Amino acid sequence: MAAVAALEAEAPTGALWGLVQDFVMGQQEGPAGQVAADVKSGNYTVLQVVEALGSSLENPEPRTRARGIQLLSQVLLQCHSLLLEKEVVHLILFYENRLKDHHLVIPSVLQGLKALSLCVALSPGLAVSVLKAIFQEVHVQSLPQVDRHTVYSIITNFMRTREEGPFVEELFEVTSCYFPIDFTPPPNDPHGIQREDLILSLRAVLASTPRFAEFLLPLLIEKVDSEILSAKLDSLQTLNACCAVYGQNELKDFLPSLWASIRREVFQTASERVEAEGLAALHSLTACLSRSVLRADAEDLLDSFLSNILQDCRHHLCEPDMKLVWPSAKLLQAAAGASTRACDHITSSVLPLLLDQFHKHSQSNQRRTILEMILGFLKLQQKWNSEDKDERPLSGFKDQLCSLVFMALTDPSIQLQLVGIRTLTVLGAQPDLLSAGDLELAVGHLHRLSLVEENPQSCRMAALEASEALASLYPAAFSSHLVPKLAEELRRGESDLARGDEPTKCSRHLRCLQALSAVSTHPSIVKETLPLLLQHLWQVNRGNAVAGSTEVIAVCQSLQQVAEKCQQDPESCGYFHETAVPCLLALAVQASMAEKEPSVLRKVLLEDEVLAAMVSVISTATTHLSPELAAQSVARIVPLFLDGNTSFLPENSFPSRFQPFQDGSSGQRRLVALLMAFVCSLPRNVEIPQLNQLMRELLELSCCHGCHFSSTAAAKCFAGLLNKHPAGQQLDEFLQLAMDTVESGLSSGPSRSQTFTLLLWVTKALVLRYHPLSSCLTARLMGLLSDPELGPAAADGFSLLMSDCTDVLTRAGHAEVRIMFRQRFFTDNVPALVQGFHAAPQDVKPNYLKGLSHVLNRLPKPVLLPELPTLLSLLLEALSCPDSVVQLSTLSCLQPLLLEAPQVMSLHVDTLVTKFLNLSSSPSMAVRIAALQCVHALTRLPTPVVLPYKAQMIRALAKPLDDKKRLVRKEAVSARGEWFLLGSPGS
Amino acid sequence: MVGGGSGVGSGLLENANPLIYERSGERPVTAGEEDEQVPDSIDAREIFESLFLHLTHLIRSINDPEHPLTLEELNVVEQVRVQVSDPESTVAVAFTPTIPHCSMATLIGLSIKVKLLRSLPQRFKMDVHITPGTHASEHAVNKQLADKERVAAALENTHLLEVVNQCLSARS
């Protein structure tokens, strides 16, 4: 028994011995990892490893000793957390002793010490002893870079946990002599150390302790003052890092010099990076002074430091030529951004000055600069506001600020107006600052700015954004001062419309609709604006106003924006849905009733674009519905379409029955789009009543020829429901039904094209959710590429399969969309497409190319790159295809590839040059533009590859410079400019 | 035509912190521009937009390419000072040096001229000159810019070409 036990104990050590031999003598690298793993899992102890190494550590050949220590160090690097305090002591003694060894051994010894410096179980005094040994035995400064890096790591590791009091100055000297790092990695450097790595690790050491401060700060000041850009940057960044651990005591003696250097850099620098680092350092210095804990008798240096800054910057703000205003303002703002106290100190001194300067300057341009600075200080106030609510440093300046902002808002300069609008928004965000009177004035200005037609777009948009932000804070002010005015405008607009179109008034009317939706940010405002908008639609429908489809679409767009704003608030969301959806349905149902003389307006409501606009209102109003409301709503809307139950609609006395699925009236059938908008946006867990009947009706309508719009809407609705339906028997039944319908419809007959649309949407619904049947449907679709009648449509269908829809099958509408569906579709189907292309007869080959280029075009480029070499020849062939859709799709696929896969593309440069130039004179403007963009992208291929074409390209591009279309000329100008720069000095 | 490297260096100290003007933003695309059939004539705005040259190298620093300033932001070129006639194939651009003694004036003018040469159809006759009354040696500079031989010779000068290319390079 004892013998067996002895054998078991010996066996692992025997294996260990073998591994050690393989590593040390056999020069194999693998065993080190194996040994480390075994130690980790507890098979051996570190002691056993040392014993197994035994003789190699004492070997007379230094290379062998180095190898032995290397193995031990590698094991320790992985297992240092397992070591006991006693083991660490022994190992450190061993390693310290080895520092005396041959220089070949030193790197491995340092690695071991680095591992040990990471140990938690380190007896007091050991760190000092290690550092002492390193500095005594090794001349760190003359070690190779990698090993110096290791020494820094050892120091940093010790610094993290311990203070090395007695050695501060020595440590500082041995580390700071490398500052600032000036190192360029040699070519083919096996260690891969970058300059940035060294900078960061040296900075970590230098900024690790406040004890270095008295030595480091003078050095940093000296380097900031030097002429070398990189030294300035590194010093400022290091100062920034130091501020995280320093306090007032460390900085005290150096503050005047630090400020002088930073100020000089920001005022005079030629480099914006130096400026940015200088500002960041000032920010950190101020933050550091602001948070320092002071002894009772110590002086608070923050105030005197800030006074210094103010003294040096204030007068620049008042110079008439305004030369140094921006650098001064930036310095002041950097300091003010550091703490509440700093912010208040600086703002209270600077704000009166700037307010005064605004009035001293009369030019809009100068006023704009001053207002921009004021805005900067106000934004900083905002940053600190939430923390301290007792004091309002701005309240004393409120009246002056308001009058200044209102002056800006009435200034003729658009730039000044824009800054005024931004300032107003920031003032409004200060709690309890603006009075009711100020708000009334502000609302009046915003009303004017968002409606006046002479104002450029940028100004109106800014005014709308400001209204949006302020309305959520001050709903009462907007309800009482803006909404009534807009309501009045809208009524006037209705009568204008009734009198006939007058373009300027109409556009004012559209802006009024935009303003109404912009301010609908608060539930109380929505309760006023929504009825206004809906009432306006009724007016249009009653024939009280003559409106074209643009008018109705504009109202729907406003409704849609209001719906979006309501989504986050459950109460508003419910209110919007219950108010707007029945109203829109009622309007549409009424319009769809066959009348003897249908009015022009009713026809307008049934137009494709108008229905599409209503679809987006209804789906936006449905996606965020609460489960209860959704259930209630679905129980009304589905019976409306299936049974003609109109009882829940407002003003529901209709001249005839509503039976979109049975009735022959095409108007009623078109409204299936609205049903789709609703049912396809419901959350997945909402149960849909009469689903079986609904699906059958949809299927039937989708294959009905006569009206493309309604059959497509039915197919999309069917697909949308299919996509969300849980797997199971019912889903399989629906699918079987769909397959049967598709097969019988495609075989022959008048509705082949409708049936194809159904197939396409059902395929999309299944591809998105990775349903197993999707591959079968995709194969069916691919088969149709060679169909003489449906081939081109099938090719375009691939674009639909790969793109994101806006109305159904969207993530927002809770559809099941797997994130990698495009990649998966590519992998599953592209080989078959390529094969199909080769096998296809000549006349249908373009269909395959088109399908392929649609798939590749939508694919994330990283997925495409590995397949590129095999696909590229096909893509090049597609460029010669006469179909301009194929050309365009292929060009837009190739353009990013030129930038991302220059090596592969370079192989075909000759073909690419010829084909792109040919297409740059295509009759289609879009193709010419895309071709020129590709010509531009060609310049990004490796210069030696494209340089031979330079002269030819510059000559050829002279022609599109004179293209009749401006958009084409623009591309030609930038492409030709790049070709001129190619291989030319300075580019 | 202008001094070599020393000319560029002295620009740094002349006007280290110029007033910066806002860019007018890109021209919105109109329905007419998207219509294949309608020809759009070359106009001042189009020329003006093609002159978004980067002046960092001349005005602020040779080393800091991160925030290049354009001629527009420095108000050196304004749309009102671009005159163009597409039917007559003529373009005239007047530029305003940042300060009356700007030693960069010739170089800026040359950059504008080269940009026009590269961007306009060959049929155009172009004239680049200093806005009257904005530069001390206005006439001398204008004369040089109008002299075809001098312009051609300047572009043979590697150093000058390098500076001009830097201004024309959108990538920098």
mmCIF file of N, CA, C and O in Angstrom, chain A residues 137-210:
data_model
loop_
_atom_site.group_PDB
_atom_site.id
_atom_site.type_symbol
_atom_site.label_atom_id
_atom_site.label_comp_id
_atom_site.label_asym_id
_atom_site.label_seq_id
_atom_site.Cartn_x
_atom_site.Cartn_y
_atom_site.Cartn_z
ATOM 1 N N GLU A 137 22.034 46.812 -7.741
ATOM 2 C CA GLU A 137 22.679 45.786 -8.557
ATOM 3 C C GLU A 137 22.588 46.066 -10.051
ATOM 4 O O GLU A 137 23.394 45.567 -10.811
ATOM 5 N N VAL A 138 21.575 46.802 -10.453
ATOM 6 C CA VAL A 138 21.355 46.947 -11.897
ATOM 7 C C VAL A 138 21.419 48.419 -12.271
ATOM 8 O O VAL A 138 20.881 49.262 -11.545
ATOM 9 N N HIS A 139 22.019 48.730 -13.381
ATOM 10 C CA HIS A 139 22.005 50.108 -13.861
ATOM 11 C C HIS A 139 20.793 50.262 -14.776
ATOM 12 O O HIS A 139 20.842 49.983 -15.978
ATOM 13 N N VAL A 140 19.690 50.654 -14.135
ATOM 14 C CA VAL A 140 18.394 50.614 -14.836
ATOM 15 C C VAL A 140 18.443 51.404 -16.134
ATOM 16 O O VAL A 140 17.929 50.981 -17.169
ATOM 17 N N GLN A 141 19.101 52.589 -16.081
ATOM 18 C CA GLN A 141 19.087 53.481 -17.238
ATOM 19 C C GLN A 141 19.657 52.837 -18.493
ATOM 20 O O GLN A 141 19.329 53.242 -19.598
ATOM 21 N N SER A 142 20.546 51.815 -18.302
ATOM 22 C CA SER A 142 21.138 51.256 -19.506
ATOM 23 C C SER A 142 20.511 49.919 -19.904
ATOM 24 O O SER A 142 21.017 49.228 -20.772
ATOM 25 N N LEU A 143 19.408 49.573 -19.266
ATOM 26 C CA LEU A 143 18.709 48.341 -19.683
ATOM 27 C C LEU A 143 18.002 48.557 -21.008
ATOM 28 O O LEU A 143 17.687 49.695 -21.367
ATOM 29 N N PRO A 144 17.741 47.472 -21.744
ATOM 30 C CA PRO A 144 16.900 47.632 -22.950
ATOM 31 C C PRO A 144 15.491 48.105 -22.554
ATOM 32 O O PRO A 144 15.079 47.925 -21.416
ATOM 33 N N GLN A 145 14.793 48.662 -23.565
ATOM 34 C CA GLN A 145 13.484 49.260 -23.281
ATOM 35 C C GLN A 145 12.516 48.334 -22.563
ATOM 36 O O GLN A 145 11.848 48.716 -21.605
ATOM 37 N N VAL A 146 12.434 47.087 -23.050
ATOM 38 C CA VAL A 146 11.473 46.161 -22.462
ATOM 39 C C VAL A 146 11.720 46.016 -20.978
ATOM 40 O O VAL A 146 10.782 46.001 -20.171
ATOM 41 N N ASP A 147 12.981 45.934 -20.608
ATOM 42 C CA ASP A 147 13.289 45.681 -19.208
ATOM 43 C C ASP A 147 13.079 46.931 -18.374
ATOM 44 O O ASP A 147 12.662 46.853 -17.226
ATOM 45 N N ARG A 148 13.358 48.080 -18.975
ATOM 46 C CA ARG A 148 13.051 49.323 -18.243
ATOM 47 C C ARG A 148 11.554 49.385 -17.961
ATOM 48 O O ARG A 148 11.129 49.751 -16.885
ATOM 49 N N HIS A 149 10.816 48.973 -18.957
ATOM 50 C CA HIS A 149 9.359 48.964 -18.802
ATOM 51 C C HIS A 149 8.969 48.069 -17.631
ATOM 52 O O HIS A 149 8.107 48.401 -16.829
ATOM 53 N N THR A 150 9.649 46.930 -17.509
ATOM 54 C CA THR A 150 9.363 46.015 -16.400
ATOM 55 C C THR A 150 9.679 46.684 -15.068
ATOM 56 O O THR A 150 8.909 46.563 -14.110
ATOM 57 N N VAL A 151 10.817 47.401 -15.006
ATOM 58 C CA VAL A 151 11.175 48.073 -13.745
ATOM 59 C C VAL A 151 10.092 49.083 -13.379
ATOM 60 O O VAL A 151 9.655 49.142 -12.231
ATOM 61 N N TYR A 152 9.623 49.852 -14.379
ATOM 62 C CA TYR A 152 8.536 50.803 -14.079
ATOM 63 C C TYR A 152 7.332 50.080 -13.531
ATOM 64 O O TYR A 152 6.693 50.535 -12.588
ATOM 65 N N SER A 153 7.030 48.943 -14.130
ATOM 66 C CA SER A 153 5.847 48.215 -13.667
ATOM 67 C C SER A 153 6.017 47.801 -12.216
ATOM 68 O O SER A 153 5.085 47.894 -11.422
ATOM 69 N N ILE A 154 7.243 47.348 -11.873
ATOM 70 C CA ILE A 154 7.479 46.932 -10.491
ATOM 71 C C ILE A 154 7.251 48.121 -9.565
ATOM 72 O O ILE A 154 6.533 48.025 -8.567
ATOM 73 N N ILE A 155 7.817 49.267 -9.964
ATOM 74 C CA ILE A 155 7.660 50.452 -9.105
ATOM 75 C C ILE A 155 6.185 50.827 -9.001
ATOM 76 O O ILE A 155 5.662 51.070 -7.914
ATOM 77 N N THR A 156 5.501 50.844 -10.155
ATOM 78 C CA THR A 156 4.083 51.222 -10.126
ATOM 79 C C THR A 156 3.303 50.283 -9.230
ATOM 80 O O THR A 156 2.450 50.720 -8.456
ATOM 81 N N ASN A 157 3.583 48.986 -9.334
ATOM 82 C CA ASN A 157 2.841 48.036 -8.516
ATOM 83 C C ASN A 157 3.050 48.302 -7.036
ATOM 84 O O ASN A 157 2.107 48.259 -6.252
ATOM 85 N N PHE A 158 4.274 48.582 -6.656
ATOM 86 C CA PHE A 158 4.538 48.885 -5.247
ATOM 87 C C PHE A 158 3.861 50.175 -4.845
ATOM 88 O O PHE A 158 3.296 50.290 -3.773
ATOM 89 N N MET A 159 3.924 51.168 -5.741
ATOM 90 C CA MET A 159 3.363 52.484 -5.437
ATOM 91 C C MET A 159 1.872 52.399 -5.159
ATOM 92 O O MET A 159 1.340 53.152 -4.367
ATOM 93 N N ARG A 160 1.235 51.519 -5.883
ATOM 94 C CA ARG A 160 -0.210 51.436 -5.774
ATOM 95 C C ARG A 160 -0.645 51.169 -4.343
ATOM 96 O O ARG A 160 -1.672 51.592 -3.893
ATOM 97 N N THR A 161 0.173 50.418 -3.620
ATOM 98 C CA THR A 161 -0.272 50.026 -2.285
ATOM 99 C C THR A 161 0.585 50.627 -1.178
ATOM 100 O O THR A 161 0.137 50.720 -0.050
ATOM 101 N N ARG A 162 1.772 51.005 -1.484
ATOM 102 C CA ARG A 162 2.671 51.386 -0.384
ATOM 103 C C ARG A 162 3.393 52.684 -0.681
ATOM 104 O O ARG A 162 3.512 53.104 -1.812
ATOM 105 N N GLU A 163 3.896 53.292 0.377
ATOM 106 C CA GLU A 163 4.702 54.500 0.254
ATOM 107 C C GLU A 163 6.166 54.119 0.448
ATOM 108 O O GLU A 163 6.494 53.349 1.344
ATOM 109 N N GLU A 164 6.995 54.676 -0.364
ATOM 110 C CA GLU A 164 8.410 54.333 -0.200
ATOM 111 C C GLU A 164 9.180 55.555 0.278
ATOM 112 O O GLU A 164 10.015 56.108 -0.414
ATOM 113 N N GLY A 165 8.838 55.991 1.502
ATOM 114 C CA GLY A 165 9.372 57.220 2.069
ATOM 115 C C GLY A 165 10.856 57.464 1.853
ATOM 116 O O GLY A 165 11.228 58.431 1.190
ATOM 117 N N PRO A 166 11.699 56.578 2.315
ATOM 118 C CA PRO A 166 13.135 56.896 2.323
ATOM 119 C C PRO A 166 13.719 57.059 0.927
ATOM 120 O O PRO A 166 14.803 57.595 0.774
ATOM 121 N N PHE A 167 13.001 56.567 -0.083
ATOM 122 C CA PHE A 167 13.648 56.551 -1.401
ATOM 123 C C PHE A 167 13.049 57.530 -2.389
ATOM 124 O O PHE A 167 13.304 57.430 -3.580
ATOM 125 N N VAL A 168 12.207 58.468 -1.881
ATOM 126 C CA VAL A 168 11.471 59.325 -2.791
ATOM 127 C C VAL A 168 12.367 59.954 -3.854
ATOM 128 O O VAL A 168 12.126 59.834 -5.045
ATOM 129 N N GLU A 169 13.453 60.565 -3.386
ATOM 130 C CA GLU A 169 14.238 61.319 -4.348
ATOM 131 C C GLU A 169 14.956 60.401 -5.342
ATOM 132 O O GLU A 169 14.990 60.662 -6.537
ATOM 133 N N GLU A 170 15.503 59.279 -4.810
ATOM 134 C CA GLU A 170 16.180 58.338 -5.709
ATOM 135 C C GLU A 170 15.202 57.786 -6.733
ATOM 136 O O GLU A 170 15.499 57.714 -7.933
ATOM 137 N N LEU A 171 14.041 57.391 -6.219
ATOM 138 C CA LEU A 171 13.025 56.848 -7.123
ATOM 139 C C LEU A 171 12.654 57.868 -8.186
ATOM 140 O O LEU A 171 12.522 57.554 -9.365
ATOM 141 N N PHE A 172 12.480 59.099 -7.735
ATOM 142 C CA PHE A 172 12.099 60.132 -8.672
ATOM 143 C C PHE A 172 13.178 60.311 -9.731
ATOM 144 O O PHE A 172 12.896 60.379 -10.922
ATOM 145 N N GLU A 173 14.427 60.316 -9.279
ATOM 146 C CA GLU A 173 15.498 60.547 -10.251
ATOM 147 C C GLU A 173 15.581 59.434 -11.276
ATOM 148 O O GLU A 173 15.740 59.671 -12.459
ATOM 149 N N VAL A 174 15.460 58.216 -10.758
ATOM 150 C CA VAL A 174 15.652 57.098 -11.678
ATOM 151 C C VAL A 174 14.498 57.024 -12.681
ATOM 152 O O VAL A 174 14.651 56.530 -13.789
ATOM 153 N N THR A 175 13.334 57.544 -12.298
ATOM 154 C CA THR A 175 12.220 57.491 -13.249
ATOM 155 C C THR A 175 12.129 58.760 -14.087
ATOM 156 O O THR A 175 11.892 58.694 -15.288
ATOM 157 N N SER A 176 12.380 59.905 -13.446
ATOM 158 C CA SER A 176 12.123 61.148 -14.170
ATOM 159 C C SER A 176 13.146 61.404 -15.260
ATOM 160 O O SER A 176 12.897 62.207 -16.147
ATOM 161 N N CYS A 177 14.299 60.730 -15.214
ATOM 162 C CA CYS A 177 15.296 61.018 -16.242
ATOM 163 C C CYS A 177 14.798 60.612 -17.625
ATOM 164 O O CYS A 177 15.348 61.011 -18.634
ATOM 165 N N TYR A 178 13.699 59.835 -17.678
ATOM 166 C CA TYR A 178 13.155 59.465 -19.000
ATOM 167 C C TYR A 178 12.110 60.439 -19.487
ATOM 168 O O TYR A 178 11.540 60.268 -20.559
ATOM 169 N N PHE A 179 11.797 61.423 -18.617
ATOM 170 C CA PHE A 179 10.695 62.322 -18.979
ATOM 171 C C PHE A 179 11.215 63.524 -19.745
ATOM 172 O O PHE A 179 12.213 64.098 -19.338
ATOM 173 N N PRO A 180 10.590 64.011 -20.790
ATOM 174 C CA PRO A 180 9.477 63.352 -21.481
ATOM 175 C C PRO A 180 9.977 62.244 -22.403
ATOM 176 O O PRO A 180 11.080 62.333 -22.923
ATOM 177 N N ILE A 181 9.170 61.241 -22.555
ATOM 178 C CA ILE A 181 9.531 60.096 -23.389
ATOM 179 C C ILE A 181 9.753 60.533 -24.827
ATOM 180 O O ILE A 181 8.926 61.238 -25.401
ATOM 181 N N ASP A 182 10.895 60.142 -25.356
ATOM 182 C CA ASP A 182 11.143 60.425 -26.769
ATOM 183 C C ASP A 182 11.593 59.114 -27.385
ATOM 184 O O ASP A 182 12.738 58.718 -27.244
ATOM 185 N N PHE A 183 10.690 58.409 -27.972
ATOM 186 C CA PHE A 183 10.993 57.040 -28.397
ATOM 187 C C PHE A 183 10.218 56.708 -29.658
ATOM 188 O O PHE A 183 9.029 57.001 -29.757
ATOM 189 N N THR A 184 10.907 56.177 -30.629
ATOM 190 C CA THR A 184 10.228 55.706 -31.830
ATOM 191 C C THR A 184 10.456 54.213 -31.905
ATOM 192 O O THR A 184 11.614 53.788 -31.874
ATOM 193 N N PRO A 185 9.396 53.417 -31.944
ATOM 194 C CA PRO A 185 9.619 51.972 -31.962
ATOM 195 C C PRO A 185 10.415 51.575 -33.197
ATOM 196 O O PRO A 185 10.152 52.078 -34.291
ATOM 197 N N PRO A 186 11.428 50.721 -33.020
ATOM 198 C CA PRO A 186 12.197 50.278 -34.190
ATOM 199 C C PRO A 186 11.302 49.443 -35.092
ATOM 200 O O PRO A 186 10.330 48.857 -34.621
ATOM 201 N N PRO A 187 11.612 49.397 -36.388
ATOM 202 C CA PRO A 187 10.805 48.544 -37.271
ATOM 203 C C PRO A 187 10.939 47.090 -36.831
ATOM 204 O O PRO A 187 11.995 46.689 -36.345
ATOM 205 N N ASN A 188 9.893 46.310 -36.996
ATOM 206 C CA ASN A 188 9.882 44.888 -36.623
ATOM 207 C C ASN A 188 10.230 44.660 -35.160
ATOM 208 O O ASN A 188 10.887 43.709 -34.797
ATOM 209 N N ASP A 189 9.837 45.576 -34.300
ATOM 210 C CA ASP A 189 10.083 45.412 -32.881
ATOM 211 C C ASP A 189 9.275 44.222 -32.372
ATOM 212 O O ASP A 189 8.052 44.237 -32.420
ATOM 213 N N PRO A 190 9.958 43.164 -31.874
ATOM 214 C CA PRO A 190 9.204 41.973 -31.455
ATOM 215 C C PRO A 190 8.337 42.251 -30.223
ATOM 216 O O PRO A 190 7.369 41.539 -29.976
ATOM 217 N N HIS A 191 8.671 43.282 -29.433
ATOM 218 C CA HIS A 191 7.902 43.526 -28.215
ATOM 219 C C HIS A 191 6.667 44.369 -28.470
ATOM 220 O O HIS A 191 5.796 44.448 -27.622
ATOM 221 N N GLY A 192 6.625 45.014 -29.611
ATOM 222 C CA GLY A 192 5.447 45.799 -29.965
ATOM 223 C C GLY A 192 5.168 46.950 -29.020
ATOM 224 O O GLY A 192 4.029 47.344 -28.842
ATOM 225 N N ILE A 193 6.222 47.474 -28.388
ATOM 226 C CA ILE A 193 5.980 48.588 -27.461
ATOM 227 C C ILE A 193 5.852 49.886 -28.250
ATOM 228 O O ILE A 193 6.692 50.203 -29.082
ATOM 229 N N GLN A 194 4.778 50.595 -28.003
ATOM 230 C CA GLN A 194 4.562 51.868 -28.688
ATOM 231 C C GLN A 194 4.970 53.007 -27.774
ATOM 232 O O GLN A 194 5.019 52.859 -26.554
ATOM 233 N N ARG A 195 5.235 54.137 -28.397
ATOM 234 C CA ARG A 195 5.611 55.329 -27.656
ATOM 235 C C ARG A 195 4.562 55.622 -26.584
ATOM 236 O O ARG A 195 4.892 55.916 -25.438
ATOM 237 N N GLU A 196 3.293 55.488 -26.990
ATOM 238 C CA GLU A 196 2.202 55.827 -26.081
ATOM 239 C C GLU A 196 2.226 54.936 -24.817
ATOM 240 O O GLU A 196 1.961 55.414 -23.723
ATOM 241 N N ASP A 197 2.618 53.641 -24.971
ATOM 242 C CA ASP A 197 2.683 52.751 -23.805
ATOM 243 C C ASP A 197 3.682 53.283 -22.791
ATOM 244 O O ASP A 197 3.426 53.303 -21.583
ATOM 245 N N LEU A 198 4.843 53.679 -23.315
ATOM 246 C CA LEU A 198 5.886 54.152 -22.411
ATOM 247 C C LEU A 198 5.448 55.433 -21.725
ATOM 248 O O LEU A 198 5.639 55.611 -20.526
ATOM 249 N N ILE A 199 4.825 56.336 -22.518
ATOM 250 C CA ILE A 199 4.369 57.606 -21.936
ATOM 251 C C ILE A 199 3.401 57.334 -20.793
ATOM 252 O O ILE A 199 3.527 57.882 -19.703
ATOM 253 N N LEU A 200 2.464 56.436 -21.043
ATOM 254 C CA LEU A 200 1.432 56.188 -20.035
ATOM 255 C C LEU A 200 2.005 55.516 -18.799
ATOM 256 O O LEU A 200 1.655 55.874 -17.680
ATOM 257 N N SER A 201 2.939 54.554 -18.992
ATOM 258 C CA SER A 201 3.425 53.886 -17.778
ATOM 259 C C SER A 201 4.349 54.807 -17.001
ATOM 260 O O SER A 201 4.330 54.813 -15.778
ATOM 261 N N LEU A 202 5.124 55.638 -17.704
ATOM 262 C CA LEU A 202 5.969 56.581 -16.971
ATOM 263 C C LEU A 202 5.085 57.587 -16.223
ATOM 264 O O LEU A 202 5.346 57.928 -15.077
ATOM 265 N N ARG A 203 4.009 58.019 -16.911
ATOM 266 C CA ARG A 203 3.125 58.990 -16.265
ATOM 267 C C ARG A 203 2.491 58.375 -15.011
ATOM 268 O O ARG A 203 2.362 59.025 -13.984
ATOM 269 N N ALA A 204 2.127 57.092 -15.101
ATOM 270 C CA ALA A 204 1.508 56.427 -13.957
ATOM 271 C C ALA A 204 2.463 56.442 -12.773
ATOM 272 O O ALA A 204 2.055 56.650 -11.628
ATOM 273 N N VAL A 205 3.767 56.244 -13.045
ATOM 274 C CA VAL A 205 4.742 56.260 -11.947
ATOM 275 C C VAL A 205 4.879 57.666 -11.390
ATOM 276 O O VAL A 205 4.774 57.894 -10.189
ATOM 277 N N LEU A 206 5.077 58.629 -12.287
ATOM 278 C CA LEU A 206 5.353 59.992 -11.830
ATOM 279 C C LEU A 206 4.168 60.575 -11.064
ATOM 280 O O LEU A 206 4.356 61.320 -10.110
ATOM 281 N N ALA A 207 2.965 60.236 -11.514
ATOM 282 C CA ALA A 207 1.782 60.829 -10.883
ATOM 283 C C ALA A 207 1.219 59.925 -9.800
ATOM 284 O O ALA A 207 0.090 60.080 -9.381
ATOM 285 N N SER A 208 2.017 58.932 -9.350
ATOM 286 C CA SER A 208 1.442 57.967 -8.415
ATOM 287 C C SER A 208 1.444 58.477 -6.983
ATOM 288 O O SER A 208 0.678 57.998 -6.170
ATOM 289 N N THR A 209 2.284 59.422 -6.661
ATOM 290 C CA THR A 209 2.351 59.847 -5.263
ATOM 291 C C THR A 209 2.551 61.363 -5.157
ATOM 292 O O THR A 209 3.310 61.937 -5.918
ATOM 293 N N PRO A 210 1.916 61.975 -4.159
ATOM 294 C CA PRO A 210 2.138 63.411 -3.953
ATOM 295 C C PRO A 210 3.572 63.693 -3.496
ATOM 296 O O PRO A 210 4.023 64.821 -3.576
#
